[in-house]
Tab-separated table of C-alpha atoms in Angstrom:
chain	number	residue	atom	x	y	z
A	300	MET	CA	-5.335	19.909	15.395
A	301	LYS	CA	-7.184	18.805	12.319
A	302	LYS	CA	-4.461	16.922	11.272
A	303	PHE	CA	-4.534	15.164	14.636
A	304	TYR	CA	-7.755	14.462	14.676
A	305	THR	CA	-7.286	12.713	11.351
A	306	LEU	CA	-4.640	11.013	12.264
A	307	LEU	CA	-6.324	9.483	15.013
A	308	LEU	CA	-9.462	8.540	12.758
A	309	LEU	CA	-7.176	6.514	10.386
A	310	LEU	CA	-5.603	4.732	13.428
A	311	PHE	CA	-9.062	3.612	14.838
A	312	SER	CA	-9.834	2.524	11.248
A	313	PHE	CA	-6.626	0.455	10.863
A	314	LEU	CA	-7.164	-1.306	14.111
A	315	LEU	CA	-10.747	-2.074	13.580
A	316	ALA	CA	-10.147	-3.342	10.287
A	317	ILE	CA	-7.464	-5.526	11.802
A	318	GLY	CA	-10.167	-6.738	14.552
A	319	GLN	CA	-12.790	-7.511	11.535
A	320	THR	CA	-10.238	-9.674	9.362
A	321	ASP	CA	-8.807	-11.976	12.069
A	322	TYR	CA	-10.179	-15.103	11.072
A	323	ARG	CA	-8.536	-18.210	10.889
A	324	ASP	CA	-9.811	-21.184	9.659
A	325	ILE	CA	-10.534	-21.759	5.920
A	326	VAL	CA	-13.181	-24.488	4.568
A	327	THR	CA	-13.271	-25.467	0.931
A	328	LEU	CA	-16.329	-27.123	0.093
A	329	LYS	CA	-16.566	-30.109	-2.791
A	330	ASP	CA	-18.241	-27.954	-4.716
A	331	GLY	CA	-14.862	-25.206	-5.237
A	332	THR	CA	-16.640	-22.714	-2.540
A	333	THR	CA	-13.727	-21.117	0.012
A	334	TYR	CA	-15.014	-19.695	3.637
A	335	TYR	CA	-12.540	-17.426	5.636
A	336	CYS	CA	-14.036	-17.983	8.818
A	337	ILE	CA	-14.278	-19.129	12.607
A	338	ILE	CA	-15.561	-22.488	13.536
A	339	ILE	CA	-18.184	-22.209	16.350
A	340	GLU	CA	-19.578	-25.550	16.584
A	341	GLU	CA	-18.222	-29.164	14.921
A	342	VAL	CA	-20.017	-32.406	15.335
A	343	ALA	CA	-17.912	-35.226	13.867
A	344	ASP	CA	-19.151	-36.743	10.598
A	345	GLU	CA	-22.460	-34.705	10.734
A	346	TYR	CA	-22.181	-30.897	10.283
A	347	ILE	CA	-19.828	-27.646	11.159
A	348	LYS	CA	-21.171	-24.253	12.222
A	349	ILE	CA	-19.127	-21.374	10.871
A	350	ARG	CA	-19.292	-17.617	11.382
A	351	THR	CA	-17.598	-15.753	7.978
A	352	SER	CA	-15.852	-12.645	7.841
A	353	ASP	CA	-19.079	-11.129	6.849
A	354	ASN	CA	-20.432	-11.912	10.511
A	355	ILE	CA	-23.023	-14.528	9.018
A	356	VAL	CA	-23.648	-18.051	10.568
A	357	ILE	CA	-23.636	-21.343	8.512
A	358	LYS	CA	-24.456	-24.563	8.887
A	359	ILE	CA	-22.744	-27.008	6.643
A	360	LYS	CA	-22.976	-31.108	6.357
A	361	MET	CA	-19.687	-32.619	6.537
A	362	ASP	CA	-20.404	-34.752	3.601
A	363	GLU	CA	-20.242	-31.523	1.492
A	364	VAL	CA	-16.952	-30.713	2.698
A	365	LYS	CA	-13.640	-31.111	0.890
A	366	ARG	CA	-11.317	-29.815	2.895
A	367	ILE	CA	-10.515	-27.700	6.270
A	368	LYS	CA	-7.466	-25.890	7.011
A	369	ARG	CA	-7.007	-24.228	10.588
A	370	GLU	CA	-4.636	-21.326	10.141
A	371	GLU	CA	-2.346	-19.596	12.986
A	372	LYS	CA	-1.758	-16.187	12.500
A	373	VAL	CA	0.095	-13.512	13.785
A	374	GLY	CA	-2.742	-12.261	16.097
A	375	ASP	CA	-3.156	-15.608	17.448
A	376	THR	CA	-0.036	-16.302	18.532
A	377	TYR	CA	0.339	-12.997	19.846
A	378	LYS	CA	-2.767	-13.438	21.611
A	379	GLN	CA	-1.318	-16.615	23.738
A	380	SER	CA	1.741	-14.685	24.882
A	381	MET	CA	0.721	-10.999	25.192
A	382	LYS	CA	0.861	-9.365	28.259
A	383	ARG	CA	-1.527	-6.233	28.763
A	384	GLY	CA	1.230	-3.825	30.172
A	385	PHE	CA	4.865	-2.351	30.569
A	386	ILE	CA	6.877	-0.128	32.454
A	387	GLY	CA	10.517	0.785	31.831
A	388	LEU	CA	13.275	2.987	31.408
A	389	GLU	CA	14.855	4.856	28.336
A	390	MET	CA	17.291	7.226	27.238
A	391	GLY	CA	19.032	8.957	24.265
A	392	PRO	CA	19.838	11.791	22.315
A	393	ASN	CA	17.987	14.354	21.181
A	394	PHE	CA	18.176	16.476	18.034
A	395	PRO	CA	16.857	20.099	18.162
A	396	LEU	CA	14.778	21.249	15.313
A	397	GLY	CA	13.429	24.560	13.672
A	398	LYS	CA	13.922	27.473	15.627
A	399	PHE	CA	15.181	25.757	18.647
A	400	ALA	CA	18.423	24.865	16.764
A	401	ASP	CA	18.350	28.414	14.570
A	402	LEU	CA	21.737	29.731	15.746
A	403	ASN	CA	19.827	33.281	16.082
A	404	ASN	CA	17.047	31.702	18.307
A	405	GLY	CA	17.396	28.722	20.538
A	406	LEU	CA	20.837	27.782	19.636
A	407	ALA	CA	20.334	24.476	21.044
A	408	THR	CA	22.954	21.230	19.973
A	409	THR	CA	22.040	18.031	20.588
A	410	GLY	CA	21.194	16.846	24.044
A	411	LEU	CA	20.357	14.128	26.276
A	412	GLN	CA	16.868	12.760	27.248
A	413	ILE	CA	15.725	10.302	29.621
A	414	ASN	CA	12.321	8.512	30.251
A	415	LEU	CA	12.219	7.748	34.178
A	416	ILE	CA	8.887	6.458	33.502
A	417	ASN	CA	8.213	4.938	29.964
A	418	PHE	CA	4.244	3.277	30.917
A	419	GLY	CA	1.874	1.553	28.916
A	420	TYR	CA	-1.333	-0.613	29.277
A	421	LEU	CA	-3.761	-2.104	26.849
A	422	PHE	CA	-7.541	-2.377	27.665
A	423	SER	CA	-8.065	-4.418	24.261
A	424	ASP	CA	-5.616	-6.045	21.973
A	425	HIS	CA	-4.966	-3.116	20.070
A	426	VAL	CA	-5.846	0.079	22.112
A	427	GLY	CA	-4.836	1.463	25.608
A	428	ILE	CA	-3.332	4.430	27.294
A	429	THR	CA	0.454	5.526	27.810
A	430	LEU	CA	2.183	7.856	30.189
A	431	ASN	CA	5.958	9.226	29.813
A	432	TRP	CA	7.899	11.139	32.309
A	433	PHE	CA	10.722	12.443	31.138
A	434	GLY	CA	13.881	15.050	31.433
A	435	ALA	CA	16.163	16.274	28.796
A	436	SER	CA	18.860	18.892	28.754
A	437	ASN	CA	20.412	20.813	25.276
A	438	PRO	CA	24.111	22.596	25.202
A	439	MET	CA	23.784	26.222	23.748
A	440	ASN	CA	25.946	26.606	20.351
A	441	GLY	CA	28.996	28.500	21.163
A	442	LEU	CA	28.679	29.132	25.026
A	443	SER	CA	30.133	27.229	27.920
A	444	ASP	CA	28.696	24.147	29.016
A	445	GLN	CA	27.320	26.231	32.019
A	446	TYR	CA	24.706	27.252	29.849
A	447	MET	CA	22.454	24.720	28.188
A	448	TRP	CA	18.151	24.625	28.456
A	449	SER	CA	16.645	22.066	30.229
A	450	TYR	CA	13.301	20.899	30.309
A	451	GLY	CA	11.093	18.110	31.661
A	452	GLY	CA	7.499	17.055	32.178
A	453	VAL	CA	4.190	14.306	31.856
A	454	LEU	CA	2.778	13.321	28.696
A	455	ALA	CA	-0.358	10.673	28.386
A	456	GLY	CA	-2.371	9.700	25.686
A	457	PRO	CA	-3.754	6.742	23.785
A	458	LEU	CA	-1.449	3.573	23.014
A	459	PHE	CA	-1.979	1.620	19.676
A	460	THR	CA	-0.264	-1.276	19.210
A	461	ILE	CA	-0.095	-3.752	16.282
A	462	PRO	CA	1.607	-6.976	16.685
A	463	ILE	CA	4.450	-7.912	14.315
A	464	SER	CA	5.329	-11.064	15.439
A	465	LYS	CA	4.681	-13.354	18.555
A	466	SER	CA	7.963	-11.014	20.250
A	467	ILE	CA	7.639	-8.041	18.109
A	468	GLU	CA	5.130	-5.408	18.980
A	469	TRP	CA	4.844	-1.608	17.078
A	470	ASP	CA	3.187	1.062	19.367
A	471	ILE	CA	1.936	4.406	18.438
A	472	ARG	CA	1.444	7.022	20.699
A	473	PRO	CA	0.043	10.864	20.036
A	474	MET	CA	0.592	12.480	23.931
A	475	LEU	CA	-0.283	15.840	25.602
A	476	GLY	CA	0.882	16.838	28.816
A	477	ILE	CA	2.415	19.724	30.725
A	478	THR	CA	6.319	20.615	30.479
A	479	TRP	CA	8.566	22.944	32.124
A	480	ALA	CA	11.864	24.691	31.048
A	481	SER	CA	14.761	26.614	32.149
A	482	VAL	CA	17.728	28.283	31.284
A	483	SER	CA	21.021	27.183	33.623
A	484	ASN	CA	22.444	30.287	35.080
A	485	ILE	CA	20.461	32.829	33.767
A	486	ASN	CA	17.938	34.240	35.844
A	487	THR	CA	15.149	33.629	33.849
A	488	GLY	CA	12.987	31.463	36.146
A	489	ILE	CA	10.687	28.443	34.925
A	490	ALA	CA	7.957	28.770	31.864
A	491	TYR	CA	5.647	26.327	31.322
A	492	ALA	CA	3.683	24.961	28.297
A	493	ILE	CA	1.424	22.325	26.840
A	494	PRO	CA	3.514	20.144	24.432
A	495	PHE	CA	2.363	17.701	21.448
A	496	ASN	CA	4.581	14.072	21.310
A	497	PHE	CA	3.759	11.996	18.666
A	498	GLY	CA	6.302	8.877	18.939
A	499	THR	CA	6.353	5.587	17.851
A	500	GLY	CA	8.591	2.327	18.337
A	501	LEU	CA	8.884	-1.426	18.589
A	502	ARG	CA	8.946	-3.655	21.664
A	503	PHE	CA	11.082	-6.835	21.718
A	504	ASN	CA	9.669	-9.239	24.036
A	505	MET	CA	12.754	-11.223	25.182
A	506	SER	CA	10.924	-13.512	27.743
A	507	ARG	CA	7.606	-13.244	29.804
A	508	VAL	CA	8.980	-10.745	32.196
A	509	ILE	CA	11.580	-8.405	30.180
A	510	ALA	CA	11.258	-6.294	27.029
A	511	LEU	CA	13.544	-4.174	24.893
A	512	THR	CA	12.435	-1.111	23.469
A	513	PHE	CA	13.421	1.452	20.854
A	514	ASP	CA	11.364	4.600	20.131
A	515	VAL	CA	11.205	7.655	18.086
A	516	ASP	CA	9.178	11.022	19.720
A	517	ILE	CA	9.161	14.154	17.503
A	518	LYS	CA	7.962	16.743	20.378
A	519	ASN	CA	7.167	20.470	20.478
A	520	ALA	CA	6.290	23.277	22.890
A	521	ASN	CA	6.093	26.860	22.611
A	522	PHE	CA	7.386	28.759	26.574
A	523	GLN	CA	6.975	32.364	27.813
A	524	TRP	CA	8.823	33.885	29.518
A	525	VAL	CA	8.231	37.346	30.968
A	526	ARG	CA	11.582	38.906	28.872
A	527	PHE	CA	11.226	36.523	25.888
A	528	GLN	CA	9.744	32.822	24.352
A	529	GLN	CA	11.053	30.020	22.559
A	530	SER	CA	9.717	27.202	20.786
A	531	MET	CA	11.547	23.647	21.570
A	532	THR	CA	10.924	21.158	18.786
A	533	THR	CA	12.761	18.110	19.016
A	534	LEU	CA	13.900	14.565	17.672
A	535	THR	CA	14.296	12.044	20.015
A	536	ILE	CA	15.868	8.558	19.452
A	537	LYS	CA	15.843	6.419	22.442
A	538	GLY	CA	16.301	2.696	23.827
A	539	GLY	CA	16.293	1.335	26.946
A	540	PHE	CA	13.939	-1.847	28.693
A	541	ALA	CA	10.713	-2.853	30.001
A	542	PHE	CA	9.258	-4.787	32.782
A	543	ARG	CA	6.370	-6.739	31.316
A	544	LEU	CA	2.947	-6.632	33.257
A	545	ASN	CA	-0.577	-8.749	33.258
């Protein structure tokens, strides 16, 4: 858990840095001084007021100004086209890792995962909440198709979004939740666990309505049945689509 909290702290620090450095105007004076700033007031042929990256407001006479360059950064074009949320469907192969794939333990082989709900909503430009409802299965190595691991669950957590371009967004999603698992054709019943999932992926905004998604997730959960216990760790690669929400 310490590594999890450290990761969250680093993510918050990085996103804060993005917010602090998103200045789009460059004002160069005749004496060579350059300000990276936002112009907050401008009176033609008289003066401008700027807010610098240090959050200092400065009034400058126009006869002292050599050049004003107005930049359009990724963050600006992103804000013009961004929508706050998305909801969609994803599916792809999941690969068992560790004890789950061990021939002397879980026997799991490559399976399939479907995210019936892949949801996210941003409360600010970079931070929001995400929710997944998923189902998955993995056949057992050396056994018939009648025997397989089946599991599903609901996951939720913070959503960190970083714009890469006007149409591409990078998501980072650490999540916790509730998950359940069973073994088909074996009378063991259903076991429950609290999983940890770390996911990251890209959203390609094809239009104002539709986005294509590509995600990679690592998930771990420890299940306890009456007669045995099983650690399940999987790496899942998924693709899908999402409707963009206001």
